[in-house]
XYZ file of C-alpha atoms in Angstrom:
577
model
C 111.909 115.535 84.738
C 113.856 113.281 86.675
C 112.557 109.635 85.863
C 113.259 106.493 87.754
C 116.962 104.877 86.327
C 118.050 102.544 89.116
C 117.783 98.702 88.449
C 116.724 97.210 91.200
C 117.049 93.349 91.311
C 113.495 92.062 92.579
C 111.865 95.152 91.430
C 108.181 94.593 89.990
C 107.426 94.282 86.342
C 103.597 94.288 85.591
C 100.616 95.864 83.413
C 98.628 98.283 84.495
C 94.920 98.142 84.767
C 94.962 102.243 84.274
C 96.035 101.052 79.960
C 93.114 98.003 79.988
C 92.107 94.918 81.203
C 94.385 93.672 84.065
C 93.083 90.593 86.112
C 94.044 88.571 89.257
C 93.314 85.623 86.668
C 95.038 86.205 83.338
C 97.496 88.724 84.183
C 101.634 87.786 83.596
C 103.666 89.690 86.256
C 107.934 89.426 86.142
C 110.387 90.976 88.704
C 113.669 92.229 87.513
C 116.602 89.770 87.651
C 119.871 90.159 89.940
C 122.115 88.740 87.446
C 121.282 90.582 83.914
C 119.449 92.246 81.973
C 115.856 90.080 82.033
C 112.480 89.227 83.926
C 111.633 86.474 85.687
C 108.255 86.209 85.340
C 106.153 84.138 87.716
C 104.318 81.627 86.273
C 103.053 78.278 88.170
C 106.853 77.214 86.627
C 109.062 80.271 86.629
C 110.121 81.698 83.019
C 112.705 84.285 81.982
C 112.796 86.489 79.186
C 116.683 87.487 79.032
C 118.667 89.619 76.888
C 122.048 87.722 75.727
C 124.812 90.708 76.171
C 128.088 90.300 73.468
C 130.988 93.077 73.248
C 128.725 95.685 75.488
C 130.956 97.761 77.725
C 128.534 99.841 79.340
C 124.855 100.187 79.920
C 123.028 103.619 80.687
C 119.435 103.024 82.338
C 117.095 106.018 81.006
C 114.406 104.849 82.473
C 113.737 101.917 84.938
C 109.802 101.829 85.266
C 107.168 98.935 86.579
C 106.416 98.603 83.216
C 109.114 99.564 80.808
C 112.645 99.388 81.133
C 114.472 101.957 78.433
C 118.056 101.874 78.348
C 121.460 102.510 76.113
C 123.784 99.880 75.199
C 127.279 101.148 74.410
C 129.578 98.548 72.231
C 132.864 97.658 72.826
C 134.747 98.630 70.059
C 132.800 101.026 68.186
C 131.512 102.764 71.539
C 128.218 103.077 69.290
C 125.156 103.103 71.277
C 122.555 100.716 70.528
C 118.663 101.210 71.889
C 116.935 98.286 74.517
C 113.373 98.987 74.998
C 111.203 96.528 77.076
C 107.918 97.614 77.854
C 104.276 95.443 78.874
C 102.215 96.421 75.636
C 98.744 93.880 77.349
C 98.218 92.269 80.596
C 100.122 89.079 79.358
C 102.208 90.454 76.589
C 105.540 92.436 76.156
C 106.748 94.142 73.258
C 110.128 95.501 72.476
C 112.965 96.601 70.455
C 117.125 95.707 70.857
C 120.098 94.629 68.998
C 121.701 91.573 68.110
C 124.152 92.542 70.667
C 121.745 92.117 73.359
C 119.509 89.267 71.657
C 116.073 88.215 73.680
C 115.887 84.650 74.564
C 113.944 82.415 76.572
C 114.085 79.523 78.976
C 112.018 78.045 81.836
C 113.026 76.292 85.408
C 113.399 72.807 85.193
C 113.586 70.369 82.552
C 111.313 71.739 79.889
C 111.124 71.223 76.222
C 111.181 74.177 74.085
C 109.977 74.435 70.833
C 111.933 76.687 67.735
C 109.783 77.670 64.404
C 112.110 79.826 62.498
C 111.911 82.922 64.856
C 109.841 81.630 67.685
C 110.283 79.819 70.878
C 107.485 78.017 72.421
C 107.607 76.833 76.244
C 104.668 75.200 77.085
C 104.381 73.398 80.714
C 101.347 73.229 83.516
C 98.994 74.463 81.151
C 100.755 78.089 80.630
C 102.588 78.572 77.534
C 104.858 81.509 76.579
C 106.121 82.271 73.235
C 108.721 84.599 71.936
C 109.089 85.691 68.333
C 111.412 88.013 66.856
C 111.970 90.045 63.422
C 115.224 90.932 63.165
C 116.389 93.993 60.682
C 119.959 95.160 59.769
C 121.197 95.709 63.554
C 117.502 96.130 64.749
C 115.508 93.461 65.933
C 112.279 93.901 67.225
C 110.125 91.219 69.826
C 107.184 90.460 71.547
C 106.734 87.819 74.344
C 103.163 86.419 75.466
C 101.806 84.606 77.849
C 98.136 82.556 78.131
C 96.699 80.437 80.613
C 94.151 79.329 77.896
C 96.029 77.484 74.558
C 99.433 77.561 72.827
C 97.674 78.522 70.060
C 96.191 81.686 71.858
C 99.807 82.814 72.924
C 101.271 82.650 69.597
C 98.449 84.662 67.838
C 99.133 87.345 70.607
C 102.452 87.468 70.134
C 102.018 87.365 66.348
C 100.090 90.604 66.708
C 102.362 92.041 69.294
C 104.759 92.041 66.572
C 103.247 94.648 64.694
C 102.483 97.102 67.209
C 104.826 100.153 67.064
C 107.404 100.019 69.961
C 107.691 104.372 70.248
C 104.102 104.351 70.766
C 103.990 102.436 73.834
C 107.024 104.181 74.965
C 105.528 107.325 74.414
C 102.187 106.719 76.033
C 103.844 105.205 79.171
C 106.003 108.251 79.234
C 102.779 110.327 78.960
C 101.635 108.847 82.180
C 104.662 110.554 83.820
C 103.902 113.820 82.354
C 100.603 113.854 83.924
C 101.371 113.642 87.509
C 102.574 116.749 90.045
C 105.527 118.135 89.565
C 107.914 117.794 91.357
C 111.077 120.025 90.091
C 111.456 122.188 93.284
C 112.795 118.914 95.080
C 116.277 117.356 94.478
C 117.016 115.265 91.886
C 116.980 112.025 93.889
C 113.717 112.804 95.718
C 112.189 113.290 92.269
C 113.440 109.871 91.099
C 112.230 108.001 93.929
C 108.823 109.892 93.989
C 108.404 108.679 90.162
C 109.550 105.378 90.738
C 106.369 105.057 93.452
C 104.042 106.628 90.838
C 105.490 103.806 88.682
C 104.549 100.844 90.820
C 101.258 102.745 92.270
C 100.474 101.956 88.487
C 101.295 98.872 88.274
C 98.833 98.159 91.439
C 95.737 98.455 90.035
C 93.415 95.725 88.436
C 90.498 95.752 86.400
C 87.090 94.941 87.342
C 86.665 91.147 87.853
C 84.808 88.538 90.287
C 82.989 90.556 93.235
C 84.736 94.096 92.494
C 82.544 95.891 90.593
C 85.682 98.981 90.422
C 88.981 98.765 89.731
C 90.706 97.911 92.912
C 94.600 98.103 94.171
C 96.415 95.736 95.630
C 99.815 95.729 98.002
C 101.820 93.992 95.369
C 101.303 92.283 92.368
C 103.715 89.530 94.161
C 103.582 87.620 96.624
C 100.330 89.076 97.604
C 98.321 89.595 94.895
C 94.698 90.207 96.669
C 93.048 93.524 97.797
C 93.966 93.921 101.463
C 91.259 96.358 103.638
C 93.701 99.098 105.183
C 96.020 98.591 102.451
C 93.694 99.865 100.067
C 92.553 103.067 102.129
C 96.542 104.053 102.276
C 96.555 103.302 98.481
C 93.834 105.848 97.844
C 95.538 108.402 99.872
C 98.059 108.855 97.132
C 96.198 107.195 94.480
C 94.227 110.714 94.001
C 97.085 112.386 92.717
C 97.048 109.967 89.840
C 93.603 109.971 89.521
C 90.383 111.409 91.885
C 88.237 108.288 90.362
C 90.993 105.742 90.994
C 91.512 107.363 94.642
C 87.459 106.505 94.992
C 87.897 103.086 93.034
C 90.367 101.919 95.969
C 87.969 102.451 98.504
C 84.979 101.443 96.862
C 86.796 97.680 96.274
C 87.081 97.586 99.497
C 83.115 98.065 100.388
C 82.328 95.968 97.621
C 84.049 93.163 99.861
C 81.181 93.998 102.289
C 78.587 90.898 103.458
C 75.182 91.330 104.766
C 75.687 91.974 107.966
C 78.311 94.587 107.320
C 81.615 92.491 108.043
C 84.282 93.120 105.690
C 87.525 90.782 105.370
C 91.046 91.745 105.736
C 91.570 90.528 102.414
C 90.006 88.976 99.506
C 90.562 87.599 95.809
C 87.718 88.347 93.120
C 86.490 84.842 93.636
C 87.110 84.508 97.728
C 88.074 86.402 101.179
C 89.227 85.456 104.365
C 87.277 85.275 107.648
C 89.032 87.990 109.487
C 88.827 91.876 109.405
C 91.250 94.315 109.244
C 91.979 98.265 111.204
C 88.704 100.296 110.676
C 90.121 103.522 108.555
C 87.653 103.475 105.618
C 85.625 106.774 106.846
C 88.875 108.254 107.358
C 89.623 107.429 103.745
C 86.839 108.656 102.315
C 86.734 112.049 104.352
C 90.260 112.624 103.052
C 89.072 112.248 99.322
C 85.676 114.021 100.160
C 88.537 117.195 101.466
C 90.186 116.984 98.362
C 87.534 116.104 95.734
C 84.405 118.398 97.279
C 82.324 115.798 95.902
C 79.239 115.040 97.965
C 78.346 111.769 96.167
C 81.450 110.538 97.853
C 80.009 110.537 101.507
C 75.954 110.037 100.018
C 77.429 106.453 97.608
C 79.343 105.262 101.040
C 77.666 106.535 104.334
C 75.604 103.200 105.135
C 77.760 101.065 104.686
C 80.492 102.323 106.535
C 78.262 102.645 109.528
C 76.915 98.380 108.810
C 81.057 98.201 109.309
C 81.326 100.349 112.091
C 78.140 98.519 114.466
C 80.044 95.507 113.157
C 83.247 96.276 114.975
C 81.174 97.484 117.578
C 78.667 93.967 117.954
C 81.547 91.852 117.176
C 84.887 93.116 118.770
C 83.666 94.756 122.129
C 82.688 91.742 123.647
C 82.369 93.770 127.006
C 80.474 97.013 125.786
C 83.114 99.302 127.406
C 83.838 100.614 124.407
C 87.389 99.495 124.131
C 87.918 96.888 120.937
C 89.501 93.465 120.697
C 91.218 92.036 117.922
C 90.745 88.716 117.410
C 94.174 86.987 118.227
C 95.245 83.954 116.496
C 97.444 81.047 117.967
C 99.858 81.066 115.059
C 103.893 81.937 116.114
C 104.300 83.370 112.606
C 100.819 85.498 112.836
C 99.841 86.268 115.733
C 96.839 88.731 115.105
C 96.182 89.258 111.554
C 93.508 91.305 112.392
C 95.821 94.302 113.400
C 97.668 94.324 110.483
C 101.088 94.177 112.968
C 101.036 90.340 112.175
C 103.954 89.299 114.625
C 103.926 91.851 117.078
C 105.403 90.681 120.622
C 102.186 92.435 121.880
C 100.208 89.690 120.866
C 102.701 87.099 122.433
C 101.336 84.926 125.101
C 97.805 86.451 125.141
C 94.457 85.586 123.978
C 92.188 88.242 124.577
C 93.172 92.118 124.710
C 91.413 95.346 124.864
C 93.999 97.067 122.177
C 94.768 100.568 121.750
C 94.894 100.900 118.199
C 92.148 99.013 117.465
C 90.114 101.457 120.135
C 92.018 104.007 118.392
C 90.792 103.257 114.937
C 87.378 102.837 115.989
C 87.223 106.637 117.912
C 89.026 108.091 114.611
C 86.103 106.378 112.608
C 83.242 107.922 114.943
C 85.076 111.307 114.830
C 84.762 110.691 110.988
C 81.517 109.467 110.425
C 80.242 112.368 112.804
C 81.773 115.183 110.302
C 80.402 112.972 107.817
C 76.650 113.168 109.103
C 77.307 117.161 109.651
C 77.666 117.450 106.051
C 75.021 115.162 104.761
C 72.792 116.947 107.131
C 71.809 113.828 109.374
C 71.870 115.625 112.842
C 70.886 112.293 115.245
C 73.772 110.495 113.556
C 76.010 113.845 114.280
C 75.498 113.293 117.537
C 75.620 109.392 117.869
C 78.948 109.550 116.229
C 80.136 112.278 118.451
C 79.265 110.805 121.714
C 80.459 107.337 120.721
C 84.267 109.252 120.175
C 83.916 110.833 123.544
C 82.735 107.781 125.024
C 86.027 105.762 123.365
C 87.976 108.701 124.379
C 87.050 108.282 127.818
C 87.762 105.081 128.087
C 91.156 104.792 125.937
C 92.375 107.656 128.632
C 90.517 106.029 132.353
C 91.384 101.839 131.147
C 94.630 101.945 128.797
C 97.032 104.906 129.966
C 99.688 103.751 132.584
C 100.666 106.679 134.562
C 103.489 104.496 135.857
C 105.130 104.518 132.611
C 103.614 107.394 130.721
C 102.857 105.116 127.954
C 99.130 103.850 126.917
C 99.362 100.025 126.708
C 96.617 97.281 125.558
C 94.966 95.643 128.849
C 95.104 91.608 128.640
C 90.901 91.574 129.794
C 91.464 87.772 131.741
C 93.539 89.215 134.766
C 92.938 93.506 134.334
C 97.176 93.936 133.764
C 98.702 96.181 130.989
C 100.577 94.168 128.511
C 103.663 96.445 128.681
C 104.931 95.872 125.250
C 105.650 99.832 124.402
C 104.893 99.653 120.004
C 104.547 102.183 117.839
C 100.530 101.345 118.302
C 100.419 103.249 121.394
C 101.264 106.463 119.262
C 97.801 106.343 117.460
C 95.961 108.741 120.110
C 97.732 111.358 118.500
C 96.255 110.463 114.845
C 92.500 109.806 116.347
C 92.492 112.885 118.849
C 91.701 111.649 122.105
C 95.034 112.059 123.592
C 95.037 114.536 126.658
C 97.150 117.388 125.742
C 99.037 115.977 129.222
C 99.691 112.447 128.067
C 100.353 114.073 124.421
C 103.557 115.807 126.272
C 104.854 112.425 127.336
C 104.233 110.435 124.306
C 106.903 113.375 122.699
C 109.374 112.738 125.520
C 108.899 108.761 124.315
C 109.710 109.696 121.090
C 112.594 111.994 121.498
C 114.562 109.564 123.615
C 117.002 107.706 121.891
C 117.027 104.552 123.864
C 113.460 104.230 122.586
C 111.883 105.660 119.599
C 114.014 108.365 118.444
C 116.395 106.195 116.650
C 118.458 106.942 113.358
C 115.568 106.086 111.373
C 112.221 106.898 113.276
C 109.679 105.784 114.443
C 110.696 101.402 115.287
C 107.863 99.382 115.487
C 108.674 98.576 119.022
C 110.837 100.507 121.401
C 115.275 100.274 121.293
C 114.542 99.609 125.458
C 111.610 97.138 125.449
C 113.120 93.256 125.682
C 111.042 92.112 122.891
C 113.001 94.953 120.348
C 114.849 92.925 117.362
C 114.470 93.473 113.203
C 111.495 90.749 112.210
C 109.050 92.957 110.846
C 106.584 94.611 113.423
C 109.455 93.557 116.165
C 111.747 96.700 115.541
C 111.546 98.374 112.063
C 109.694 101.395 110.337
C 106.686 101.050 108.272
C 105.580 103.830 106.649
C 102.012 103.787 107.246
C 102.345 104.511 111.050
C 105.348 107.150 110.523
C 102.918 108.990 108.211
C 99.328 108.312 110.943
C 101.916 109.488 113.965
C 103.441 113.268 111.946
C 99.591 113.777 111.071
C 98.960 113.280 115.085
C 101.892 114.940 115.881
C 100.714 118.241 113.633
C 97.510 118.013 114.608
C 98.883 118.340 118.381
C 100.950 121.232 117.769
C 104.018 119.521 118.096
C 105.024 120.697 114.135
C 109.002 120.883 114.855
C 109.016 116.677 115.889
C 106.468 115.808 113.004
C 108.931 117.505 110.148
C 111.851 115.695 111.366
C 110.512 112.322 111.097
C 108.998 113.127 107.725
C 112.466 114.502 106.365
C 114.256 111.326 107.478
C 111.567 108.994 106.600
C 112.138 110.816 102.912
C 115.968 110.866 102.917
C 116.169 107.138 104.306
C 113.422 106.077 101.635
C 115.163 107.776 98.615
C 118.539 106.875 100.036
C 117.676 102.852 99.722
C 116.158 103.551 96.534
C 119.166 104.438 95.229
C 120.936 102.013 96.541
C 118.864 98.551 95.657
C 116.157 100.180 92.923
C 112.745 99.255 95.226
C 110.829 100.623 97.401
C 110.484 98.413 100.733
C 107.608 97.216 103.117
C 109.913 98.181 105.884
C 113.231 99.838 107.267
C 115.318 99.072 109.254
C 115.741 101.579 112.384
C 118.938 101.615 113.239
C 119.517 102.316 109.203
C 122.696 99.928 109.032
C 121.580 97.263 106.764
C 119.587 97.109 103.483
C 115.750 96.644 104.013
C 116.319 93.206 102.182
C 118.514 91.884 105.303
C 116.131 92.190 107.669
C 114.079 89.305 109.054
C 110.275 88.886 107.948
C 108.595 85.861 110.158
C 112.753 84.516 109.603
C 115.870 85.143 108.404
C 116.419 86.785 104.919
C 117.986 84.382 102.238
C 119.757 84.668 99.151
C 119.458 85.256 96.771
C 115.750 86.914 96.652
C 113.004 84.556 96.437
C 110.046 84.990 97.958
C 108.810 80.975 97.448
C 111.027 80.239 100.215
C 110.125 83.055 102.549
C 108.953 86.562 102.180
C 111.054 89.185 102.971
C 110.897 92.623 103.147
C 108.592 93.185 100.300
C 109.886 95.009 97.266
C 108.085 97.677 95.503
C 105.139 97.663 98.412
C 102.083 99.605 98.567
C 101.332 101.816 100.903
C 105.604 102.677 101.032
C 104.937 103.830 97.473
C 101.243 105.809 98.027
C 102.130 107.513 101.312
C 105.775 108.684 99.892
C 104.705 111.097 97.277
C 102.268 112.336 99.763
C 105.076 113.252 102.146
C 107.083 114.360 99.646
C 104.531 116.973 98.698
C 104.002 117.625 102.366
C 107.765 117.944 102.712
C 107.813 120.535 99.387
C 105.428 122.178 100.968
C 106.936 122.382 104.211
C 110.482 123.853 102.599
């Protein structure tokens, strides 16, 4: 087995709520450091647990997980190799083993007083306190860091305790974790790596119950993010069932326990709040998928209301016409321009204020399609048929009100003066995933994608086309995210069009491994042209350095549905070869 070894400066370093309790409150989460061997971990005042290197000449990374690092130090002089483990042993605790050549220390931004007792450092600032002890024997020395939010007192006893847990048990059981995925031998070695490495963070995703979520529920990133996003969450659960069927089921059902009375559901929410917008309609789809893979009717009977309070939702709230085409609700912001899509700067949205949007009608026919094979199986034949003339009625409509045949291209319609916008994204692609693409227009959304002075570029498929005006590298203005590469090869298969769909999934899996490799994360998105590092590009701004997301996100490291959906085309790609 060929585990995750790369270092990757930024990379996340969390608990996972699959070992115990894991909370949006209490939890400590770190990312890796750029300049050593250490977390940063990101308190309300930033703290760093670092490992003080003397007379090592080389380092050899065995394993470079989301929540242990294992790795060999060689000496200098006697070339001996001495063990480093560093691995989360609680939700606000680490536990560990190294040698006095590599001595754990700690230190805070700022000026902040520390506090030594014999073998333990105390930093204790805004109410947080971390405290390091250490028991050192012959060339061994053995740690535990802790973290609480509650008392100085509480984080010493914790690390106290940590102190006498045995390190090659919690080695061993996060190895075990490993061990009980897919395997994935018939693949190169560096596909394997990178495949792990997602499993790894996938892990490190997943919270406890807590606040309004009555499941455990997923989130994008531990940081910046933090909260359970809507679509996020459905893309989450695709791969999340090769980990676990109940987690897969978990991800979705957080999501529906966001749900209000009258059947709205946020884009986002905390355990303790949510926001007042929505997000792309995919749940059915979700569920389906896991109903396909699981068999389990409870799946559809636990969920089948209130996806359809979501649905007539949409459908009350975002149609403001009836026509059956949907509207997102666009924001004046010049940073996020429509939330609601989930493409938050996308030039479509530029200058507008009201659109009738293709993906967004997209979604919505996808979901009726859904919810009608849905109703066929629980046996509800009047909702069969609602469902099924609501697609054809969307279907209609997408293909009389939003295809250009002057361009070839479906477009979103601004609804004030009746004109396309002609902003040609990688939104306009989604007929294929929701089937109501005419097998006509199907043949010239290929041509779109096989030219290279629009879509088919080095790394398929840009967020906006190499030809449109509007094309640069900020995020939904010109780079690959995974989650619409993955939507667009299901659409692609489902048209026939097999030879186009396989191509795009073996680059999107070369380029993915092939940054892996190179900077240790997995990224939000890629850039298209594949000439730069993911971390270069622009996100609502120019990238800065070094890494810090306080300033200004960037590409995200270690992001959520880049890690779900890659295993999953990985094993689509296996199966493929």
């Amino acid at each position: 087995m060929n585990l995750p070894n790369i270092w990757g400066p930024g990379s996340l370093f969390a608990f996972s709520g699959l070992e115990g309790e894991n909370t949006y409150k209490n939890s400590l989460v770190g990312t890796l450091s750029a300049d050593g061997i250490g977390v940063t971990f990101h308190t309300k005042t930033r703290r760093q647990l670092r490992f003080g290197l003397k007379n090592i000449r080389d380092i050899h990374y065995e394993l470079v997980a989301s929540d242990m690092i294992k790795a060999q130090l060689q000496e200098k002089i006697t070339k001996v190799e001495k063990e480093l483990v560093l691995a989360f042993y609680s939700q606000d605790t680490v536990v560990g083993i190294t040698t006095p050549a590599a001595a754990p220390y700690i230190f805070a931004d700022g000026d902040v007083q520390l506090e030594y007792q014999d073998d333990m450092t105390v930093i204790s600032i805004d109410e947080e306190y971390t405290v390091l002890v250490k028991d050192q024997s012959n060339d061994c020395i053995k740690y535990a860091f802790s973290y609480s939010n509650q008392s100085k007192e509480d984080a010493i006893e914790k690390a106290k305790s940590a102190l006498l847990v045995e390190v090659d048990g919690v080695v061993a059981d996060k190895l075990s974790f490993f061990y009980q995925l897919p395997n994935f031998e018939v693949l190169d070695e560096s596909i394997e790596r990178a495949v792990y490495k997602c499993y790894s963070v996938m892990k490190t995703q997943v919270y406890t119950p807590e606040g309004i979520f009555k499941t455990r529920h997923t989130t994008p990133d531990r940081l910046p993010h933090k909260k359970v996003w809507l679509w996020d969450s459905v893309f989450h659960s695709i791969g999340n069932k090769f980990i676990s069927k109940e987690l897969a089921y978990d991800s979705i059902k957080a999501v529906l326990d966001m749900q209000k009375e009258d059947g709205f559901i946020p884009h986002m929410a905390t355990p303790y709040d949510h926001s007042d917008i929505t997000q792309p309609p995919i749940i059915a789809y979700g569920i389906f998928e896991l109903y396909q893979f699981t068999d389990k009717k409870n799946i559809l009977e636990e969920t089948y209301d209130q996806l359809k309070k979501y649905l007539h939702w949409n459908m009350e709230k975002r149609d403001s016409n009836k026509n059956n085409l949907f509207e997102w609700l666009i924001e004046n912001d010049d940073k996020c321009r429509c939330g609601e899509s989930g493409m938050d700067n996308s030039p479509r949205f530029d200058d507008v204020t009201l659109m009738e949007c293709i993906d967004f009608s997209c979604f919505m026919a996808k979901e009726a399609n859904t919810m009608a094979k849905i109703a066929g199986v629980l046996g509800l034949e009047d909702d069969q048929q609602y469902w099924t003339e609501l697609f054809n009625s969307i279907k209609e409509a997408v293909n009389k009100h939003l295809w250009d045949e002057e361009d070839h291209f479906y477009y979103d319609k601004i609804i004030a003066d009746g004109q396309f916008k002609k902003v040609k994204a990688v939104s306009s692609f989604l007929p294929l995933f929701a089937g109501v693409c005419e097998p006509p227009h199907a043949e010239w959304l290929v041509k779109h994608l096989e030219d290279v002075n629009e879509f088919n570029t080095t790394f398929p498929i840009p967020s906006i086309s190499l030809d449109d005006p509007t094309f640069g590298t900020d995020m939904w203005r010109g780079p690959v995210w995974i989650n619409y590469n993955y939507m667009i090869i299901k659409g692609l298969k489902d048209y026939g069009y097999n030879k186009l769909a396989d191509e795009i999934l073996k680059k999107t899996i070369e380029i993915m491994t092939q940054w892996y490799l190179h900077d240790g994360v997995i990224y939000e998105f890629y850039d298209s042209t594949n000439t730069v590092s993911p971390c270069q590009l622009y996100r609502k701004g120019p990238a800065i350095e070094p890494y810090d997301f306080r300033i200004r996100y960037q590409s995200i490291r270690d992001y959520g549905w880049s890690c779900t959906l890659f295993p999953v085309m990985v094993m689509e790609y296996a199966l493929m070869r």
